[in-house]
Coordinates of C-alpha atoms and ligand atoms in Angstrom, one line a residue:
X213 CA -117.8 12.9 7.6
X214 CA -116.5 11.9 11.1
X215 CA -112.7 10.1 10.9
X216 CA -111.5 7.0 12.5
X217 CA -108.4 5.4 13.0
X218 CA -107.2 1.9 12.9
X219 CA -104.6 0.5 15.0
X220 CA -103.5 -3.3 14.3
X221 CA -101.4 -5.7 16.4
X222 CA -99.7 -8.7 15.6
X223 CA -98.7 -10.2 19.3
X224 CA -97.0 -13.7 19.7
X225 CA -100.5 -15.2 20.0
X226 CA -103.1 -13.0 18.9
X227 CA -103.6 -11.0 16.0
X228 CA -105.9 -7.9 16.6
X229 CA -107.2 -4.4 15.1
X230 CA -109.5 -1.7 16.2
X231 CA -111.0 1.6 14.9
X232 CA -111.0 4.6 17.6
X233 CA -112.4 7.9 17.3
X234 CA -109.9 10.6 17.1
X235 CA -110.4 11.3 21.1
X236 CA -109.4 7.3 21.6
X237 CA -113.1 6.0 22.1
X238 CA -113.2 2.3 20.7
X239 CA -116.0 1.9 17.8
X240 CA -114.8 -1.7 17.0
X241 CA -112.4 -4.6 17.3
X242 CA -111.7 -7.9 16.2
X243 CA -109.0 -10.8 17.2
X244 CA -107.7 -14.0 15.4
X245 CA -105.4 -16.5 17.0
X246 CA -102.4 -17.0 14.4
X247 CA -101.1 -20.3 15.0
X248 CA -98.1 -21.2 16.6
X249 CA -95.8 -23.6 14.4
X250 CA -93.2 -25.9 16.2
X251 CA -91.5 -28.0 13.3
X252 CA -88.7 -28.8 15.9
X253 CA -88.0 -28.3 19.4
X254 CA -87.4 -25.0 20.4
X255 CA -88.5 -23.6 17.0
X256 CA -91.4 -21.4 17.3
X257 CA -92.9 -20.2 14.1
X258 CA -95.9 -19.3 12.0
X259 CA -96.7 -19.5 8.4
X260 CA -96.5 -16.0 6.6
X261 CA -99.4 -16.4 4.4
X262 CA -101.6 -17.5 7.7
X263 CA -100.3 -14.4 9.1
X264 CA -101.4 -12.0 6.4
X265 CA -104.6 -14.0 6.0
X266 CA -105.2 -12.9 9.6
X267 CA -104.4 -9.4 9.3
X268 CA -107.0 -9.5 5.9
X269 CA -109.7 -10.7 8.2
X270 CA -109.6 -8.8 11.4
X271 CA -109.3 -6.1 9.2
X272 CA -112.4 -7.1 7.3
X273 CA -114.7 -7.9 10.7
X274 CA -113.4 -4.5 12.1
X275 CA -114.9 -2.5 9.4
X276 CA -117.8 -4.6 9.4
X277 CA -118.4 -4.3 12.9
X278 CA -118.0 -0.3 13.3
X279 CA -119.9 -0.4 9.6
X280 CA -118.6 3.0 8.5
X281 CA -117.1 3.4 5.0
X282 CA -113.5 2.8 4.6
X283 CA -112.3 6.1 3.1
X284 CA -113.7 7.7 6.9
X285 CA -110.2 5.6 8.1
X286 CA -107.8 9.1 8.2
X287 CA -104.4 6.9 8.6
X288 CA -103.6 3.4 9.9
X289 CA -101.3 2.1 12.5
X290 CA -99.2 -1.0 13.3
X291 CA -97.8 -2.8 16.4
X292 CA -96.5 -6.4 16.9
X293 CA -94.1 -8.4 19.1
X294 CA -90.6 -7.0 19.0
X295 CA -88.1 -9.3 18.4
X296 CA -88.2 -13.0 16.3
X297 CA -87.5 -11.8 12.8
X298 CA -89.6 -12.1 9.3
X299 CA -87.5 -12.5 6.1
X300 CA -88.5 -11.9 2.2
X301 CA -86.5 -11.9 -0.8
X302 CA -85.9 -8.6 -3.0
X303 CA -89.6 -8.8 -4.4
X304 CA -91.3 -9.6 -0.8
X305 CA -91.4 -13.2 -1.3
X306 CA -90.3 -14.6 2.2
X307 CA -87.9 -16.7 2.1
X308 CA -88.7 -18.5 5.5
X309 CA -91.5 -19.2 8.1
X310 CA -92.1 -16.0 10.3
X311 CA -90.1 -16.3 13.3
X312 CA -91.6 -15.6 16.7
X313 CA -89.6 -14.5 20.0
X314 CA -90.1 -17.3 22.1
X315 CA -87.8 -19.2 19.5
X316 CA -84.9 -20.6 21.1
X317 CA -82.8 -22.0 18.8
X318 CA -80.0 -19.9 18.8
X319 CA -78.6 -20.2 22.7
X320 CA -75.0 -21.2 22.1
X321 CA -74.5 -17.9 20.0
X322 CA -75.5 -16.4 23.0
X323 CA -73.2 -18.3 25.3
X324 CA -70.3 -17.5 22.9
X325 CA -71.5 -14.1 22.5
X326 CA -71.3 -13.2 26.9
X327 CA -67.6 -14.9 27.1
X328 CA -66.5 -12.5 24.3
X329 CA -64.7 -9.4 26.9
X330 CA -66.5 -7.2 24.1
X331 CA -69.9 -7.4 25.0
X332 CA -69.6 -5.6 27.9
X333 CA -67.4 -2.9 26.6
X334 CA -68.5 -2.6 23.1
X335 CA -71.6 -4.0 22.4
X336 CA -73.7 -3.0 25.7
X337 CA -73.0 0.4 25.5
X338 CA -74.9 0.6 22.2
X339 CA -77.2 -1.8 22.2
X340 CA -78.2 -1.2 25.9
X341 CA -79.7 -4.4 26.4
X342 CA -79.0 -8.3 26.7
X343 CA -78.7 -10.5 24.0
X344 CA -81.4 -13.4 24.0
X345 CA -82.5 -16.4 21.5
X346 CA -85.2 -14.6 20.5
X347 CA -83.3 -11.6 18.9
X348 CA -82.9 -11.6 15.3
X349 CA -78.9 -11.3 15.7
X350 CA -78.8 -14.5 16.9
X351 CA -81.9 -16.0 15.1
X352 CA -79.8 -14.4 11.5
X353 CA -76.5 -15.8 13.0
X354 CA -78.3 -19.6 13.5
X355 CA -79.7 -18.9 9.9
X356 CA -76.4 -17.8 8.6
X357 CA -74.9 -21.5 9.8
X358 CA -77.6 -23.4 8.9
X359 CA -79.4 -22.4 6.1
X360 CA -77.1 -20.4 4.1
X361 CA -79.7 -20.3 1.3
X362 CA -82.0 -18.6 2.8
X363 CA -79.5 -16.4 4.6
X364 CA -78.3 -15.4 0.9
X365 CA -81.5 -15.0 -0.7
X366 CA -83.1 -12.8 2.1
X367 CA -83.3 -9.2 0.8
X368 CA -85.4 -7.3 3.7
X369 CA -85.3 -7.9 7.6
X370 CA -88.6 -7.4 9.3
X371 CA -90.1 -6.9 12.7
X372 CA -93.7 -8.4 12.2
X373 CA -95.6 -4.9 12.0
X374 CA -93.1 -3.7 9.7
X375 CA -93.6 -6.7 8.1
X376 CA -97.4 -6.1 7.5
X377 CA -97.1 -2.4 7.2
X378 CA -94.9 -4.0 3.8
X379 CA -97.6 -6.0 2.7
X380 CA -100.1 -3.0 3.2
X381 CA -98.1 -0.5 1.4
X382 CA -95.3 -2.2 -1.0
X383 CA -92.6 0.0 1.1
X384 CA -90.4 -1.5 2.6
X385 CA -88.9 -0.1 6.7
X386 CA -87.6 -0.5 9.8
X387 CA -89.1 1.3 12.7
X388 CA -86.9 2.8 15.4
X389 CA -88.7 1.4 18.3
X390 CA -89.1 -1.7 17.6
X391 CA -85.1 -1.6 15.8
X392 CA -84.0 -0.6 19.3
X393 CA -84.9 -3.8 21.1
X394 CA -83.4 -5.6 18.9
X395 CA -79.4 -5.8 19.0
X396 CA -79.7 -4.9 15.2
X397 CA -79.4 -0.9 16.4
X398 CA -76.8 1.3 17.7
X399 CA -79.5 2.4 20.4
X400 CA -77.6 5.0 21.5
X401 CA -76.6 6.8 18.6
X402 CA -80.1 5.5 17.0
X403 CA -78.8 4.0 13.7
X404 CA -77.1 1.1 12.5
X405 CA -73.6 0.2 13.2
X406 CA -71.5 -2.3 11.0
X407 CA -69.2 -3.0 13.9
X408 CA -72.3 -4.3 15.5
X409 CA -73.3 -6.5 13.0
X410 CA -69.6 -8.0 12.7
X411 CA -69.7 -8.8 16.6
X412 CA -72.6 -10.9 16.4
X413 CA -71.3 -12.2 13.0
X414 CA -74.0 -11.3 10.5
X415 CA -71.9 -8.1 8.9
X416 CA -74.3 -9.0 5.7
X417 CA -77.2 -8.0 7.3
X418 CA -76.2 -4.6 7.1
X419 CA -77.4 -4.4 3.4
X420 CA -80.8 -6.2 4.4
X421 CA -81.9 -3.8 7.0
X422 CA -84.4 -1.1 5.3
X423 CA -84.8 2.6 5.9
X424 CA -85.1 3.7 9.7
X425 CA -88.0 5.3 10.4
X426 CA -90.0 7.2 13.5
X427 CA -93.4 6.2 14.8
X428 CA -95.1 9.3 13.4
X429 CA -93.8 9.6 9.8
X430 CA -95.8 8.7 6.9
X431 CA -94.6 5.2 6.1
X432 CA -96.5 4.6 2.7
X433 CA -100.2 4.5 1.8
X434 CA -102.5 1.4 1.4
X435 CA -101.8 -0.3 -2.2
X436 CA -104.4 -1.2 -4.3
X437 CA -104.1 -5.0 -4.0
X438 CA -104.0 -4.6 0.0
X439 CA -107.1 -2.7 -0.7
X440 CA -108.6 -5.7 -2.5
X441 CA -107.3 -7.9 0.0
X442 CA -108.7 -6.2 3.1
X443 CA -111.3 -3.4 2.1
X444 CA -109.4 -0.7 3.0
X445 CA -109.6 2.5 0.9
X446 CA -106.6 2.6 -1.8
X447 CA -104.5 5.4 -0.6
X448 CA -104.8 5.5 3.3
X449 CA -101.8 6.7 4.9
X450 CA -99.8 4.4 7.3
X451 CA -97.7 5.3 10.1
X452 CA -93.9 3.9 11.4
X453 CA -96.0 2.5 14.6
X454 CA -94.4 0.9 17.5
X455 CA -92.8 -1.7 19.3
X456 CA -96.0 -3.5 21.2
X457 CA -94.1 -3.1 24.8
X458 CA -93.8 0.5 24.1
X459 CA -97.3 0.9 22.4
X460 CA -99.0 -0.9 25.3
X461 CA -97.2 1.3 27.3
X462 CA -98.4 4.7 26.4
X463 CA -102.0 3.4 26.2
X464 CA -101.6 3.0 30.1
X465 CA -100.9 6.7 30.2
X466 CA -97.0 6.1 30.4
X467 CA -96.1 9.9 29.9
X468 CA -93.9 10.8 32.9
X469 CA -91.7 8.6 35.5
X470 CA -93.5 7.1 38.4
X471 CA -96.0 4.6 36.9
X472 CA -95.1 0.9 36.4
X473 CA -96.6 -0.8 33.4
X474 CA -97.1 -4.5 33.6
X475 CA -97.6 -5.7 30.0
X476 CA -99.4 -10.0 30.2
X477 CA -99.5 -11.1 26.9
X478 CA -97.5 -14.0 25.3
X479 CA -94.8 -12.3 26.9
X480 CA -94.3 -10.8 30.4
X481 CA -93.0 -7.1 30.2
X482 CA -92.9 -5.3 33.8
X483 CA -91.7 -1.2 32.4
X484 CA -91.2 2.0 32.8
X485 CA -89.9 5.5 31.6
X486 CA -87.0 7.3 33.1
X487 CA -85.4 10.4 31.4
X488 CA -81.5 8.5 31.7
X489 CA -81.3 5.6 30.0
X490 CA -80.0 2.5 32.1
X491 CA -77.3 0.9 30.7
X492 CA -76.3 -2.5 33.4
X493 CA -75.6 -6.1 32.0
X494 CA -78.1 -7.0 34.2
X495 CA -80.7 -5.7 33.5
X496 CA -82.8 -6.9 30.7
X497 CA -83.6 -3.9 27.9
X498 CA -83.5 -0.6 27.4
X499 CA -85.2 0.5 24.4
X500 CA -86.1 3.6 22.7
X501 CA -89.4 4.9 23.4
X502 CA -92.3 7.2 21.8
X503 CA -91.8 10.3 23.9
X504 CA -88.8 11.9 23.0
X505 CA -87.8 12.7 26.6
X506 CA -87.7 9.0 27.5
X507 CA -86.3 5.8 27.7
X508 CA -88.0 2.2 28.4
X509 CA -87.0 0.4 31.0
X510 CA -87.8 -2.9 30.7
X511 CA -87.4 -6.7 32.8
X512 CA -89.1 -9.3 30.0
X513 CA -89.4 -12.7 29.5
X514 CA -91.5 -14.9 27.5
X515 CA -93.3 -16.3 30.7
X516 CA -96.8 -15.3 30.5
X517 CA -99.9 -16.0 29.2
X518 CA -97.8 -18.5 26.5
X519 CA -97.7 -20.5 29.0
X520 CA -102.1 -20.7 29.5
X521 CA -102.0 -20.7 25.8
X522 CA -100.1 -24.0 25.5
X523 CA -101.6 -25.7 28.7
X524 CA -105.0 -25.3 26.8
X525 CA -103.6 -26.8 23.7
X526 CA -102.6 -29.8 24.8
X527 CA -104.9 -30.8 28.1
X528 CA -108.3 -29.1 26.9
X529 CA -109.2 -29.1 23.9
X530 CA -112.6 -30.7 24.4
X531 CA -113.2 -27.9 27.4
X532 CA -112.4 -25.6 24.7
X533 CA -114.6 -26.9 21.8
X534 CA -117.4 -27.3 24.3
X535 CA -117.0 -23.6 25.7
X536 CA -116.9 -22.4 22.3
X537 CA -120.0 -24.5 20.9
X538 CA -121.9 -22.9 23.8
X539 CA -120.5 -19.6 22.6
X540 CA -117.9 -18.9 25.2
X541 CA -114.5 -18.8 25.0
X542 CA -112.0 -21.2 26.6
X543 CA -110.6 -18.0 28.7
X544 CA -113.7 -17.9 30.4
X545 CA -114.1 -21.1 31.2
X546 CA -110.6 -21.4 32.8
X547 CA -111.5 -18.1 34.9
X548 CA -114.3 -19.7 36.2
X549 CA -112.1 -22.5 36.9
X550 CA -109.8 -20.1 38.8
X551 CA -112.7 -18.3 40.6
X552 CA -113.9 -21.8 41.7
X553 CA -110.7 -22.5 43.9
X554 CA -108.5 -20.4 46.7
X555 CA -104.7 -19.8 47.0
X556 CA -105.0 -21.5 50.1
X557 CA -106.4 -24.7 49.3
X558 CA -103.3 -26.0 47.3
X559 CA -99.8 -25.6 47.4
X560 CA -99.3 -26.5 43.7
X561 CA -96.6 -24.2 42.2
X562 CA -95.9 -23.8 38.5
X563 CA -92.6 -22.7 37.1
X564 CA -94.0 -21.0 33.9
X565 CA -90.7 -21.7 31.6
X566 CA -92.4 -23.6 28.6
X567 CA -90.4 -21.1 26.7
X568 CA -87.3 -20.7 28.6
X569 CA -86.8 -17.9 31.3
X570 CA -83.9 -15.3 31.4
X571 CA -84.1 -14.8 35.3
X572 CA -82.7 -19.2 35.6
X573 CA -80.0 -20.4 33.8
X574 CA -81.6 -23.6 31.8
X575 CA -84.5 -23.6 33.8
X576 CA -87.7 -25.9 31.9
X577 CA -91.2 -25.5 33.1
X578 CA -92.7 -28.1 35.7
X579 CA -95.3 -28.0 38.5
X580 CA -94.2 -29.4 42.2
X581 CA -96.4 -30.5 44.8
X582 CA -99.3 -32.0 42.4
X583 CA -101.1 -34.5 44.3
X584 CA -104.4 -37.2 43.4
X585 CA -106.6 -35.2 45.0
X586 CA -106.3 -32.1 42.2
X587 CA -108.4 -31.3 40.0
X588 CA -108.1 -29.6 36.5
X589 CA -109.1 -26.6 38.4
X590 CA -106.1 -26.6 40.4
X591 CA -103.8 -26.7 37.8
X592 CA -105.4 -23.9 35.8
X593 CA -105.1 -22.1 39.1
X594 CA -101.0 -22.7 39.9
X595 CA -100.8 -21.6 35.9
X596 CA -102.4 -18.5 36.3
X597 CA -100.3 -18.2 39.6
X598 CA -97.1 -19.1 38.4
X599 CA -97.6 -16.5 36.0
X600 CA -98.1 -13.8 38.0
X601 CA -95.0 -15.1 40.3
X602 CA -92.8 -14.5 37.2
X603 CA -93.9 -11.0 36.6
X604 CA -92.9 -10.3 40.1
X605 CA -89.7 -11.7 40.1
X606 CA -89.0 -9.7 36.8
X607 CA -90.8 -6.4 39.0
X608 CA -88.6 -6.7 41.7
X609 CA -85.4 -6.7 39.6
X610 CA -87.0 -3.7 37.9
X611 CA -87.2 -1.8 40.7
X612 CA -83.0 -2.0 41.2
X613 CA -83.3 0.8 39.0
X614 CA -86.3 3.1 40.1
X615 CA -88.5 4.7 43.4
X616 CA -91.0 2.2 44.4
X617 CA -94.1 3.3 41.4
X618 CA -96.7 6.0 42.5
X619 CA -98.9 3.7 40.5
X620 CA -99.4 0.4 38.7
X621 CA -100.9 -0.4 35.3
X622 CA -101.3 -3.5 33.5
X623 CA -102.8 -4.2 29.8
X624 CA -102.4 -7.0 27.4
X625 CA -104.9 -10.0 27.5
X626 CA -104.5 -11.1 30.9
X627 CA -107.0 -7.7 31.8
X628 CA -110.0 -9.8 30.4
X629 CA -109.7 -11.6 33.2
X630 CA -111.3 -10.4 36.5
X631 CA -109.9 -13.0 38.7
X632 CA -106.0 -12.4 37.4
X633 CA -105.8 -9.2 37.7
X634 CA -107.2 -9.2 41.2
X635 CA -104.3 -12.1 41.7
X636 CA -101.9 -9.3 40.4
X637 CA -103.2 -6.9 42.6
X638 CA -102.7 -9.1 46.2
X639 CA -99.6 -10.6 44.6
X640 CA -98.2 -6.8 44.4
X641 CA -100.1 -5.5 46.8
X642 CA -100.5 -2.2 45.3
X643 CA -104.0 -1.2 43.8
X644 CA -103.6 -1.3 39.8
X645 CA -105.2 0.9 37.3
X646 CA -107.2 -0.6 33.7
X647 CA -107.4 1.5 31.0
X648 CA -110.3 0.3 29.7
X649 CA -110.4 -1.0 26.0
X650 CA -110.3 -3.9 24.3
X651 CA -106.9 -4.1 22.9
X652 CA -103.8 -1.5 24.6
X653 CA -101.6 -2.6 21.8
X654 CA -104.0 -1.0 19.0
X655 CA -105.1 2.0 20.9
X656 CA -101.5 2.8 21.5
X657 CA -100.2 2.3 17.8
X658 CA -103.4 4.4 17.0
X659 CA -101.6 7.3 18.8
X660 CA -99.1 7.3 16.0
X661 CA -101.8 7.3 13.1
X662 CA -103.5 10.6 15.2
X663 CA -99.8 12.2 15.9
X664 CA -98.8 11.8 12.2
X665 CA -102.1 12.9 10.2
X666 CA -101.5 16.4 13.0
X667 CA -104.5 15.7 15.6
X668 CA -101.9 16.0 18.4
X669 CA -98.5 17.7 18.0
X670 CA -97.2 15.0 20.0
X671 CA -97.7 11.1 21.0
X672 CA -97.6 13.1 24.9
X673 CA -101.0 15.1 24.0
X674 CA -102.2 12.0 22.1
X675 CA -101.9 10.1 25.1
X676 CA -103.3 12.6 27.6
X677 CA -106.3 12.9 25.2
X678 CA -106.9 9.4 24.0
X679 CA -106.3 7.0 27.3
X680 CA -109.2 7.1 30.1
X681 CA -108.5 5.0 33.0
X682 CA -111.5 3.2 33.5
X683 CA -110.8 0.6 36.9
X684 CA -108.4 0.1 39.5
X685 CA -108.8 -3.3 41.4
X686 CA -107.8 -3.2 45.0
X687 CA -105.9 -5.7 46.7
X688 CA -107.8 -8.0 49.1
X689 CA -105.0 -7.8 52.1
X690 CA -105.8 -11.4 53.5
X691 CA -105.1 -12.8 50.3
X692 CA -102.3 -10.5 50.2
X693 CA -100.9 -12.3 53.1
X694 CA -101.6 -15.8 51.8
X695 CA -99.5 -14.8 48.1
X696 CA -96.4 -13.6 50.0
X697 CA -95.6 -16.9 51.4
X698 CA -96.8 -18.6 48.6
X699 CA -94.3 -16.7 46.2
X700 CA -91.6 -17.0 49.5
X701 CA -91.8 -20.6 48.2
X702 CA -91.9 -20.1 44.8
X703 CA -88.7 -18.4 44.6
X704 CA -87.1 -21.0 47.6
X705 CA -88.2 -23.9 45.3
X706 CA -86.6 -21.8 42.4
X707 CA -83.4 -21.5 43.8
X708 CA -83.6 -25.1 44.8
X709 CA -84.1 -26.4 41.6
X710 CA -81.4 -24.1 39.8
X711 CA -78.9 -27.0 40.6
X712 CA -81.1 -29.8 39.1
X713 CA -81.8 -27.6 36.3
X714 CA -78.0 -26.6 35.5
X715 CA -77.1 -30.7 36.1
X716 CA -80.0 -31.3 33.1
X717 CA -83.1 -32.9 34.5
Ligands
LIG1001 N1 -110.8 -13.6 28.8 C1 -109.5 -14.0 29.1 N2 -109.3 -14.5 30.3 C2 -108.0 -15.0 30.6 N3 -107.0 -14.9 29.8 C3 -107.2 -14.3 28.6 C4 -108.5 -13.8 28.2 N4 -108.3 -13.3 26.9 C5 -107.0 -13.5 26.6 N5 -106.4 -14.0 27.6 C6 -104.9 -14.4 27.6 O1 -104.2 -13.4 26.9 C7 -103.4 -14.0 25.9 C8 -103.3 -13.0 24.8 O2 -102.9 -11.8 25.2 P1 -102.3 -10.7 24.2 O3 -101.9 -9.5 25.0 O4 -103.3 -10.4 23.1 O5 -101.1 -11.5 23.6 P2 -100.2 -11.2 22.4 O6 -100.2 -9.8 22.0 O7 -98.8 -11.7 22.9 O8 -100.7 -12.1 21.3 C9 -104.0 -15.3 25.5 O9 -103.0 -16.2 25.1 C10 -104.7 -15.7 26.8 O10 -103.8 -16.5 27.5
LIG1002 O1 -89.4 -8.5 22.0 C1 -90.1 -8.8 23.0 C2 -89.7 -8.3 24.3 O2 -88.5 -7.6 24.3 C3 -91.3 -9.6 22.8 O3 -91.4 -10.1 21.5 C4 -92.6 -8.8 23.1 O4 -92.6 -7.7 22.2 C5 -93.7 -9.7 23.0 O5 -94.9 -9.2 23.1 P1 -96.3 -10.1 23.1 O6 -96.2 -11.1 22.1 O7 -96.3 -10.7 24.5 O8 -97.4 -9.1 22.9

């Protein structure tokens, strides 16, 4: 009987899973939105039993979709946003809402935490990476202060995927990957470290933090209530799995140095691999990747396609019911809203901080330069723009650190859209490369599924076997011309407003 495997990814926004054939062909996929909680400002959360609800059911339409039998599944395979931070009690209960990475509750343990002379000399070196709001070390710290109960009664520390891989299995771990962009993990000597844990002031933590593991070892086997709960097959091996920026990354082919890797999900990740790790205060992460050989460079900030995601929300709903009814989705409609309009006709700019921005100290989100004359079209148009404008910002800071790329590739859900990704492409003026599935994030996770049950030997043969690049969209050089002075202005108009921002507006 042939064998499948099933990746599943639990992004900021979108919950998804797929089954691929052992050579990476998608047979079926399905996607829930989970929602986004914000009981306060600058809390952003979701309920965990919504969350496992939509793991069950993506689950559930997958295997109805590709209708084989679930026992053909040889091993499953988790991703999921790095970073926020899911809590249970000693018998899995969680003992708090799940807490995504655009939170940003936690900036003055930041702010203390860069004054402290030790950051740079002690902490950086291991951690490789900045310290951000969204980072369980401060999110624990914030809990630590302020809800001392739930600090106390917290047993296990989760990343989201390790999170579900839990509820899958009943085994509780930590996977290395995903650890490493975290703060949590001594990156460079890839384990914990209690002197860590006492800097950022959370030295309890260190008993809460379950077994490290890699992306390849068996991490438990499907329990028999999971099975109940999803239709899964009672028994079916599940792997560590990866961090999403790295999963996404190796489904783009990410194998060697040379290739930059623009990731447009809720987040925007601009990556790549280089055999030295960089370790520079200014740059965002370095994280551990897949390949052994390698290191992931990454400039990151929550400034994506959140920032679509909440416009819709709030300003079109009825668009979105009505697209829907007529059995689109809202995404389509605002592409076509997009396609409908040139970068030339308006000189709207968006500044896509809903969530904060680590490139502008305090910087809030805000369009300038909106006049009567716009329409709805416009603005869904200086979104998708401003968007794109923070990826670059973030790409040119990246590239501090590297050659200029031999090649571009982006994935995430921004590549269901013809129109943006031909926006990246004159934006960047490189030609960029799709590989073509539904979901990177699954198909890459998959790769650890096929590595551990010994189809490859390694995630580098599981990648050169499993990814086909399907397009590459070339850029249109007259609009080429017309997105260089618009993001000219875009980063003048930045600069500008760093004062008004800093002064609180
Ligand atoms: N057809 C589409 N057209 C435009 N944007 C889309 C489309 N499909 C998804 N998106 C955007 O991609 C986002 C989801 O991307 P994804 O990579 O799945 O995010 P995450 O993993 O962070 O949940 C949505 O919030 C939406 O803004
Ligand atoms: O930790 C992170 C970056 O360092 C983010 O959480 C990222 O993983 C989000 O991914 P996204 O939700 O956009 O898929």
């Amino acid at each position: 009987m042939e064998k499948f495997l099933m990746g599943i990814d639990n992004g900021g926004t979108l919950t998804k899973a797929a089954l691929y054939t052992i050579d990476g062909k998608e047979v079926a996929s399905a996607t829930r939105k989970t929602t986004m909680l914000m009981p306060e400002p600058y809390h952003t959360e979701r309920a965990m039993d919504e969350l496992w609800e939509a793991n069950c059911s993506v689950i559930q339409t997958v295997l109805a979709k590709a209708e084989i039998d679930a026992s053909q599944i040889a091993a499953i395979s988790l991703t999921g946003h790095g970073n926020g931070v899911y809590i249970t009690d000693q018998h899995g209960v969680p003992t708090y809402n799940g807490i995504i990475s655009t939170d940003s509750r936690a900036k003055a343990y930041i702010e203390s935490w860069y004054q402290d002379p030790a950051f740079e000399t002690e902490v950086l070196p291991k951690t490789m990476q900045s310290v951000w709001t969204g980072q369980p070390v401060a999110l624990l710290a914030w809990l630590k202060e302020k809800k001392r109960e739930v600090y106390d009664a917290t047993a296990f520390i989760f990343m989201v995927k390790d999170y579900v891989r839990f509820k899958l299995s009943g085994e509780a771990y930590l996977e290395i990957t995903d650890a490493s962009g975290t703060s949590l993990l001594n990156v460079r000597d890839r384990c914990y470290d209690a002197d860590l844990l006492a800097f950022f002031g959370i030295a309890e933590v260190m008993e809460k933090l379950p077994p490290l593991k890699e992306s390849t070892d068996v991490c438990g086997y499907v329990s028999k209530e999971a099975a109940e709960a999803t239709g899964l097959t009672v028994g079916t091996p599940i792997a560590g799995g990866i961090f999403d920026i790295s999963a996404s990354a190796v489904a783009s082919g990410l194998v060697e140095e040379g290739t930059l890797c623009i990731v447009a999900g809720t987040w925007s990740i601009n990556e790549f691999i280089t055999k030295k790790p960089v370790v520079d205060h200014a740059l965002f992460m370095t994280s551990i990747y897949c390949l052994p050989d390698y290191w992931l460079t990454t400039e990151a900030s929550p400034t994506s396609a959140s920032n679509l995601e909440w416009f819709i929300d709030q300003f079109m709903e009825l668009e979105k019911r009505e697209a829907e009814a007529g059995g689109r989705s809202v995404y389509e409609l605002c592409n076509e809203m997009v396609a409908q309009t040139t970068p030339e006709e308006s000189d709207l700019l968006f500044f896509p901080f809903l969530f904060g921005s680590n490139t502008v100290a305090h910087a809030n989100a805000g369009f300038i330069g909106m006049n009567s004359w716009h329409q709805k079209k416009h603005v869904v148009r200086a979104v998708y723009e401003g968007i794109v404008f923070s990826h670059l910002v973030h790409i040119e800071r990246l590239l501090r650190y590297g050659e200029k790329p031999k090649r571009c590739r982006i994935a995430g859900g921004v590549t269901k859209s013809a129109v943006w990704v031909q926006m990246f492409a004159d934006c960047l003026k490189l030609p960029i490369e799709i590989v073509e599935v539904n979901e990177h994030g699954t198909l890459g996770t998959a790769m650890c599924a096929a590595v551990m049950q010994g189809y490859y030997s390694s995630m580098k043969d599981a990648a050169e076997a499993m990814v086909q690049v399907g397009r590459t969209i070339v850029p249109n050089q007259e609009q080429s011309s017309i997105y260089a002075t618009k993001f000219q202005r875009y980063k003048d108009r930045l600069k500008q407003m760093e004062p008004i921002w800093k002064a609180g507006v």
